[in-house]
XYZ file of C-alpha atoms in Angstrom:
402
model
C -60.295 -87.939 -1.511
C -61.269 -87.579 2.120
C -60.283 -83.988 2.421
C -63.973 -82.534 1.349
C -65.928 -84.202 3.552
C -63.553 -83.227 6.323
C -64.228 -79.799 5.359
C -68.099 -80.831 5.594
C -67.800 -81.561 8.794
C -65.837 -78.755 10.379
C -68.721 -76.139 8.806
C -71.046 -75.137 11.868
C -74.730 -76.141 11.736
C -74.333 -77.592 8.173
C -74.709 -81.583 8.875
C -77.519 -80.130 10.548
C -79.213 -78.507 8.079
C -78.658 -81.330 5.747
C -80.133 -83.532 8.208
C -83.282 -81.853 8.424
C -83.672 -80.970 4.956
C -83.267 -85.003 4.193
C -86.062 -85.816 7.347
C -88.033 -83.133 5.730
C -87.654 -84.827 2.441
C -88.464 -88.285 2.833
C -92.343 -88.127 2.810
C -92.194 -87.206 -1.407
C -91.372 -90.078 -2.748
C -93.369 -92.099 -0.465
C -96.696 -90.017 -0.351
C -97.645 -91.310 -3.911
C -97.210 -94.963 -2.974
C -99.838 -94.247 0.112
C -102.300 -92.327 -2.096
C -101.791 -95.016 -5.141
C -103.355 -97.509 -2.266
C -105.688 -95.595 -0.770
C -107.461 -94.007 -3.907
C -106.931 -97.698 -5.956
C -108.751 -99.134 -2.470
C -111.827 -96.769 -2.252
C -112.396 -96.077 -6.286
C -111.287 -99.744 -7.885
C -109.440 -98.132 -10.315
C -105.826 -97.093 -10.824
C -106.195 -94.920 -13.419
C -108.411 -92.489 -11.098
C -105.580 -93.101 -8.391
C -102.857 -91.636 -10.772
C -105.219 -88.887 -11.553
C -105.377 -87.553 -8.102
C -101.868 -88.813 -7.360
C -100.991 -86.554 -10.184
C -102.892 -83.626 -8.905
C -100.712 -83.508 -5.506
C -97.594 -83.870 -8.205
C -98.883 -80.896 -9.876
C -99.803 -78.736 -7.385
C -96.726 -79.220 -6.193
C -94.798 -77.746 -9.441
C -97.085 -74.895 -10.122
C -96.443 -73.857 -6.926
C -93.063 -74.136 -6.864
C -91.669 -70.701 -7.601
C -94.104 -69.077 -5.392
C -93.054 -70.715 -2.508
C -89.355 -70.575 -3.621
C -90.024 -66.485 -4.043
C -91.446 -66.465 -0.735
C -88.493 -67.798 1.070
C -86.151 -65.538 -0.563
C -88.677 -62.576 0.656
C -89.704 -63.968 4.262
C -88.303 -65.475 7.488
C -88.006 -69.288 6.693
C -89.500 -70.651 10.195
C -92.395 -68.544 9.686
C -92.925 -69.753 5.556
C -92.765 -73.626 6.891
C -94.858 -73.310 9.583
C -97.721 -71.602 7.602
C -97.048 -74.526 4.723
C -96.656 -77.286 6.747
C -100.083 -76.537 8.661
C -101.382 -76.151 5.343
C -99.947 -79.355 3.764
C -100.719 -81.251 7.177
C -104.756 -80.605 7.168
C -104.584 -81.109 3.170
C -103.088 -84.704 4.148
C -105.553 -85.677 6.932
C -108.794 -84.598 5.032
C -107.438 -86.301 1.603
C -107.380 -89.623 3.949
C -111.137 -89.036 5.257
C -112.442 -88.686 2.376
C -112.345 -92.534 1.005
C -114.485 -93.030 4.495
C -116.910 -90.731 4.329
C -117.593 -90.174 0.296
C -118.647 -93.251 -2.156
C -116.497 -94.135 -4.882
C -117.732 -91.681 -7.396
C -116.812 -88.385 -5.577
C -113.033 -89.251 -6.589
C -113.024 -85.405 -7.965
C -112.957 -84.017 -5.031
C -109.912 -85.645 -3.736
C -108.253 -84.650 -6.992
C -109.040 -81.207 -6.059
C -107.719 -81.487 -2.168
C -104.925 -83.022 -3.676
C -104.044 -80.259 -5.982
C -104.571 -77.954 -2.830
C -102.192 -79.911 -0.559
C -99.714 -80.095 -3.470
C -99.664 -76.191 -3.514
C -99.241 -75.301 0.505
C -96.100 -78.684 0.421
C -93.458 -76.908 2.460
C -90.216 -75.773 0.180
C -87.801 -77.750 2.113
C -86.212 -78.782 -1.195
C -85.680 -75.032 -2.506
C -84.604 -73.439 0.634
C -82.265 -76.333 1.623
C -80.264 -76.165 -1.443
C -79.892 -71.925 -1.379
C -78.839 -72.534 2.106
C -76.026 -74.482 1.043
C -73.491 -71.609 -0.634
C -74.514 -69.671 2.557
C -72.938 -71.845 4.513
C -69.682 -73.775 2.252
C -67.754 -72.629 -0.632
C -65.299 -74.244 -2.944
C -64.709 -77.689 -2.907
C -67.027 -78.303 0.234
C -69.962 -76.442 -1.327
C -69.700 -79.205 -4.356
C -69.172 -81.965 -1.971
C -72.389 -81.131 0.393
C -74.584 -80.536 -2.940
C -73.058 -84.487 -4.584
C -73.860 -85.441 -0.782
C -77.625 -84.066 -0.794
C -78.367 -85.803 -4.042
C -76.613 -88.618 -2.914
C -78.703 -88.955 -0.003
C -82.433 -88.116 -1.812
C -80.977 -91.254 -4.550
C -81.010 -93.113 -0.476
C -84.995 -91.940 0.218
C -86.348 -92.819 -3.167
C -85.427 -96.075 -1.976
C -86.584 -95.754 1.906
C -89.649 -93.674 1.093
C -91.472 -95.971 -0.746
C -90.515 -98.881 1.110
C -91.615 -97.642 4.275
C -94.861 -96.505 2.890
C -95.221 -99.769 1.149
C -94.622 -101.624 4.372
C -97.126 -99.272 6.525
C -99.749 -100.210 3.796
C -99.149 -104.328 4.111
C -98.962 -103.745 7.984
C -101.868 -101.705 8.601
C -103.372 -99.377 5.969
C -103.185 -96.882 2.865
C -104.500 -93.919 5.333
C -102.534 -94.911 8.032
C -99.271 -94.757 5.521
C -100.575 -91.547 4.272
C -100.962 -89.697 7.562
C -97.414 -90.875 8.671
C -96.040 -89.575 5.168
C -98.035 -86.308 5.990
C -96.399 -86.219 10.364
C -92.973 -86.820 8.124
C -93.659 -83.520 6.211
C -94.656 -81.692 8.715
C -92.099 -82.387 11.954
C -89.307 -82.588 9.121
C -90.510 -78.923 7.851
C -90.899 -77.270 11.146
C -87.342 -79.614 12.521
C -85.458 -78.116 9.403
C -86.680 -74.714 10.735
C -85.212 -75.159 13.527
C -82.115 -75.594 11.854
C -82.011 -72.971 9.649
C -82.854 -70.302 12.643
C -79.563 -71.948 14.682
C -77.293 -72.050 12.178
C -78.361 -68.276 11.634
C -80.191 -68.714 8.209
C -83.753 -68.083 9.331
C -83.448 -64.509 7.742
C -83.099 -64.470 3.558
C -79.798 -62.434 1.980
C -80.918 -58.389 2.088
C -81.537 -57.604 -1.489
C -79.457 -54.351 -2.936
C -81.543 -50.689 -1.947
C -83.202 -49.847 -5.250
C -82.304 -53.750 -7.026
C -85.215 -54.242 -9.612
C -86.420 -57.546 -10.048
C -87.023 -59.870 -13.202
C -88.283 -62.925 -14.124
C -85.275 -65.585 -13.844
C -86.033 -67.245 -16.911
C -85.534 -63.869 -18.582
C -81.843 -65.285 -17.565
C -80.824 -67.542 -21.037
C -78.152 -69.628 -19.097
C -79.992 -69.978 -16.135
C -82.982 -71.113 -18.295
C -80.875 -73.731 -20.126
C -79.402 -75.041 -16.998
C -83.615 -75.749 -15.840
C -83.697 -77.273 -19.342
C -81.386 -79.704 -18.333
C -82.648 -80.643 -15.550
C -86.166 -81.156 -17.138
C -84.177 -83.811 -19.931
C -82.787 -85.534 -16.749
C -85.651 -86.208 -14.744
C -87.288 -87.046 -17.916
C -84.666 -89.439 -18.407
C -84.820 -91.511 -14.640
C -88.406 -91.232 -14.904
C -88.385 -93.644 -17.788
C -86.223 -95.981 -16.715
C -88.364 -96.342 -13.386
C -91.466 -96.574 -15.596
C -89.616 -99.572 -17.724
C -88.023 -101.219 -14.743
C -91.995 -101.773 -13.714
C -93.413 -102.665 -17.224
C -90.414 -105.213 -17.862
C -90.847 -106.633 -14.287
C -94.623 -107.129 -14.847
C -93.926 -108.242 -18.524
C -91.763 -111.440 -16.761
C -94.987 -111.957 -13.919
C -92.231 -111.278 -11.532
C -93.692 -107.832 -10.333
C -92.268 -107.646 -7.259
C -88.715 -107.909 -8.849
C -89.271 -103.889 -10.059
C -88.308 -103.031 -6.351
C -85.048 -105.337 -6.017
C -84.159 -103.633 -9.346
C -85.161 -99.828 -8.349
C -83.021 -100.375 -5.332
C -80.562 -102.045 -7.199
C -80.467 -98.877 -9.291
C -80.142 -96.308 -6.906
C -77.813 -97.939 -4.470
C -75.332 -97.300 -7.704
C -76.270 -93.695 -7.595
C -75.646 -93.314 -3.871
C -72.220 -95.332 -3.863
C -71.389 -93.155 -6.841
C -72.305 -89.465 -5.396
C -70.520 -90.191 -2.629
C -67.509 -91.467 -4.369
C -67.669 -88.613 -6.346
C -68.309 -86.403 -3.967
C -65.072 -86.906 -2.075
C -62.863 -85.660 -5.102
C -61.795 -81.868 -4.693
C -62.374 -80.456 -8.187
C -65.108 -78.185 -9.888
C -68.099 -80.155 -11.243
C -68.489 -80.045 -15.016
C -72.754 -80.456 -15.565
C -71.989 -81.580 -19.315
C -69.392 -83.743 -18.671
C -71.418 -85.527 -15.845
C -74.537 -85.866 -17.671
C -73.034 -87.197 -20.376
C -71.359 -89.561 -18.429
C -75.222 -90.685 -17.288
C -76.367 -91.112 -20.721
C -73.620 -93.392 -21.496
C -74.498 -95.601 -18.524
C -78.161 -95.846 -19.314
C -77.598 -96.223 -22.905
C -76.502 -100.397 -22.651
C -80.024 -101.078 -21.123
C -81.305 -100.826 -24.786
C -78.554 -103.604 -25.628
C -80.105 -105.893 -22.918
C -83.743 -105.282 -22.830
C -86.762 -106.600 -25.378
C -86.912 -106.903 -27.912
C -83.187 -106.573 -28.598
C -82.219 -109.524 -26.335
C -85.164 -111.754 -25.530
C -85.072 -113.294 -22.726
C -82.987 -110.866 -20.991
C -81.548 -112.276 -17.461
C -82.713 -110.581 -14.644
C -78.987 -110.507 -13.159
C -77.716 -108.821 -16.261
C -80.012 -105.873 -16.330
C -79.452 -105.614 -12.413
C -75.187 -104.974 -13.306
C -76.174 -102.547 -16.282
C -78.271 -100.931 -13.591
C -75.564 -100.583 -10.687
C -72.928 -99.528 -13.140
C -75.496 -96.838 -14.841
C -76.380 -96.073 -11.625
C -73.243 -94.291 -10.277
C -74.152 -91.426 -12.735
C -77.107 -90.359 -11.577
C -76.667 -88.628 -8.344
C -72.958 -86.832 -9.560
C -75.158 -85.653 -12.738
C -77.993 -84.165 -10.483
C -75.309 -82.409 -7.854
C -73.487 -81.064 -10.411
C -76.084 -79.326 -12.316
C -77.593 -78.491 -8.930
C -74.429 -76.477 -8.157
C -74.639 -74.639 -11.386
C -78.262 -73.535 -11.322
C -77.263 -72.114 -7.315
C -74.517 -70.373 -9.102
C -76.489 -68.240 -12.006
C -78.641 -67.215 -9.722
C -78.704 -64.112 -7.794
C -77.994 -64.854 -4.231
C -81.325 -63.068 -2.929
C -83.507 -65.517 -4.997
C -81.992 -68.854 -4.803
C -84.845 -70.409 -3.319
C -87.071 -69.092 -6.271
C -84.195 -70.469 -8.871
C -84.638 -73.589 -6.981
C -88.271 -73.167 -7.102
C -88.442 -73.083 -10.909
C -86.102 -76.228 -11.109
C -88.957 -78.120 -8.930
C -91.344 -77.028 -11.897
C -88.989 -77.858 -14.647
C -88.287 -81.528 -13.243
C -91.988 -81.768 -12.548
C -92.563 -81.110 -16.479
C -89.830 -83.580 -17.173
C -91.888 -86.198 -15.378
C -94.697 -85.242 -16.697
C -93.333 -85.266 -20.157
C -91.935 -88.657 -20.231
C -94.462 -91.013 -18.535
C -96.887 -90.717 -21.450
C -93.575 -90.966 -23.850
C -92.321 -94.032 -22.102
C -95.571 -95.765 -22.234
C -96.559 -95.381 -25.448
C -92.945 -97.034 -26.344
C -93.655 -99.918 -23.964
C -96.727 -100.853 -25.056
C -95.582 -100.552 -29.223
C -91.878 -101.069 -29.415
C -90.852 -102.936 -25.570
C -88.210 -101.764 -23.162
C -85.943 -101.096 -25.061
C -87.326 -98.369 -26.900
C -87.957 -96.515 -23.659
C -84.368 -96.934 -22.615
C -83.461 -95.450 -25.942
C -85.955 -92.241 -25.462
C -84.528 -92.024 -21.995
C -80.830 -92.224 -23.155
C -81.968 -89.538 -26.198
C -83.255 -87.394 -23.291
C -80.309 -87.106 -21.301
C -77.848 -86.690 -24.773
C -80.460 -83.585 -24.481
C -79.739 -82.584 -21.206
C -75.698 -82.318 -22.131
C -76.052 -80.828 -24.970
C -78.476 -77.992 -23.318
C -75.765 -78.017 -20.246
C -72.997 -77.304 -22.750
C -74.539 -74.300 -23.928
C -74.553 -72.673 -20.700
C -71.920 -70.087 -19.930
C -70.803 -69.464 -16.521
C -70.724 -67.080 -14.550
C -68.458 -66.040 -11.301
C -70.439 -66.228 -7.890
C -70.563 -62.695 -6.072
C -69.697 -63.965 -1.902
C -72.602 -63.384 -0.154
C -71.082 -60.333 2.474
């Protein structure tokens, strides 16, 4: 069981760059928490706050590809220093504004927030085509269960920490230290990538035309999936909340998320120790079988539902999540060409993006008509989605990068 990580290990520069790429990772989830606050604080009103906070979200996915293209085309170090400096001044004015501008010119942060979203550093994209670079075979499945793994371990610490910054001091102070996370993660992961000899992207073929990658049907399908699983977490975070607030026990939506994704970490790293190719459908499957007994023990199909009950249908569900994400991961790294991994990657950050954006006005409409346990039935429809979509997807052999 051991023998992958062992491998892990012996592969020059790779805890490295997985190190970095995790630093450089753990402002996202907590960035949103910070400008939730902040916006909520100067405006009055959360609505406006997810407006903007959902400006920086979608700035984020549009750009996506772009940025992924551009590290496939470009000298990594270079691509995050010009995006981090970007993303870093987008960051300090969005926290000036709420002291400087009444209430009312909330559009404008929307609009800096859009702008920061775009220049975020692809940390993400180029972290996971550096992977293949760097292991094959059973340790290139075990480093990509680790990474998700891990990210399952800073959508808990991210918005803790920003959280606790906020209740300590203040909303701008947590969102400039999300924003010096961003940036000395992006330019540390640099670093990396240029000493583990990666700062240079894979020569593309003399006289190798280009083409859109969703032109690509099974590398499409394989973004599909990813869209019906991030679709899928997203609404069981948005019920978690609603059910927690339903009981006036809000603050019990935290113990729960963290509940929740300590399953997916012990369970990615379980996983990730077994030597063995990683079957996508199988996987996310298996992750809308555990998230499919929340509708058994939620309102209004059991009313009152114990608190400690939902908790073990979460930690059980839970060890799913992060072998589901690694293992379609893998797949979407392996359909696409080796020159434009980053971009493939790219797209999947718009795809997931969608997803989110998909199912939060899904899931609410549920909660507020039908209860919880409607929204853990949409969520366990979406990932029965995402496998069948995975199934359809025919693989292909990976050409060894030379």
């Amino acid at each position: 069981m051991l023998r992958p990580y062992r491998e892990l290990a012996a592969i020059p520069h790779l805890l490295s760059v997985l190190l970095w790429s995790m630093i450089g990772r753990v402002h996202l989830p907590g960035t949103p928490v910070a400008v939730s606050f902040l916006v909520a604080g100067w405006t009055g009103s959360y609505a406006v706050a997810g407006v903007v906070g959902g400006a920086l979200t979608l700035g984020m996915g549009v750009a996506g590809p772009v940025r992924g293209r551009a590290a496939d085309r470009s000298p990594a170090g270079r691509l995050l220093l010009v995006t981090s400096s970007g993303y870093g001044v987008g960051i300090v004015v969005l926290g000036v504004l709420p002291g400087v501008l009444p209430g009312p010119a909330w559009p404008l942060a929307a609009v800096v927030a859009f702008l920061t979203g775009l220049s975020m550093p692809p940390v993400t994209s180029l972290s996971r085509a550096s992977f293949p670079r760097l292991a094959t075979g059973p340790a290139q499945s075990a480093v990509f269960t680790v990474e998700a793994s891990v990210q399952e371990a800073l959508y808990i610490v991210g918005p803790a920490l920003a959280a606790t910054v906020v209740a300590v001091w203040n909303a701008q102070v947590a969102l400039w230290l999300c924003g010096a996370l961003a940036v000395s993660g992006a330019l540390g992961f640099g670093g990396a990538l240029r000493r583990a000899g990666l700062d240079r992207p894979v020569v593309r073929e003399v006289g190798r035309r280009g083409r859109m990658l969703l032109r690509d049907g099974s590398l499409t399908l394989a973004l599909a999936s990813a869209f019906c699983v991030v679709a899928s977490l997203v609404s069981i975070d948005m019920l978690i909340i609603a059910w927690a607030r339903d009981l006036g026990r809000p603050a019990m939506a935290g113990v729960l998320t963290a509940v929740w994704g300590v399953g997916s970490v012990a369970g990615g790293l379980v996983v990730g120790g077994f030597v063995g190719r990683a079957r996508p459908t199988r996987r996310i499957l298996l992750m809308a079988v555990g998230v499919a007994p929340l509708v058994l023990v939620l309102p209004p199909v059991l009313e009152p539902s114990p608190v400690w009950l939902v908790g073990l249908v979460l930690v059980v569900g839970g060890t799913t999540i992060a072998p589901a994400i690694a293992a379609n991961n893998e797949r979407i790294s392996g359909l696409s060409p080796e020159d434009r991994k980053a971009e493939a990657f790219g797209w999947m950050g718009t795809f997931t993006t969608a997803g989110s954006a998909a199912a939060l006005p899904l899931a609410g409409s549920l909660l507020d008509h039908s209860g919880p346990a409607a929204a853990a039935g949409a969520s366990t429809v979406a990932a029965l989605l995402g496998a069948l979509l995975a199934s359809r997807v025919r693989e292909r052999k990976a050409v060894p990068v030379a």
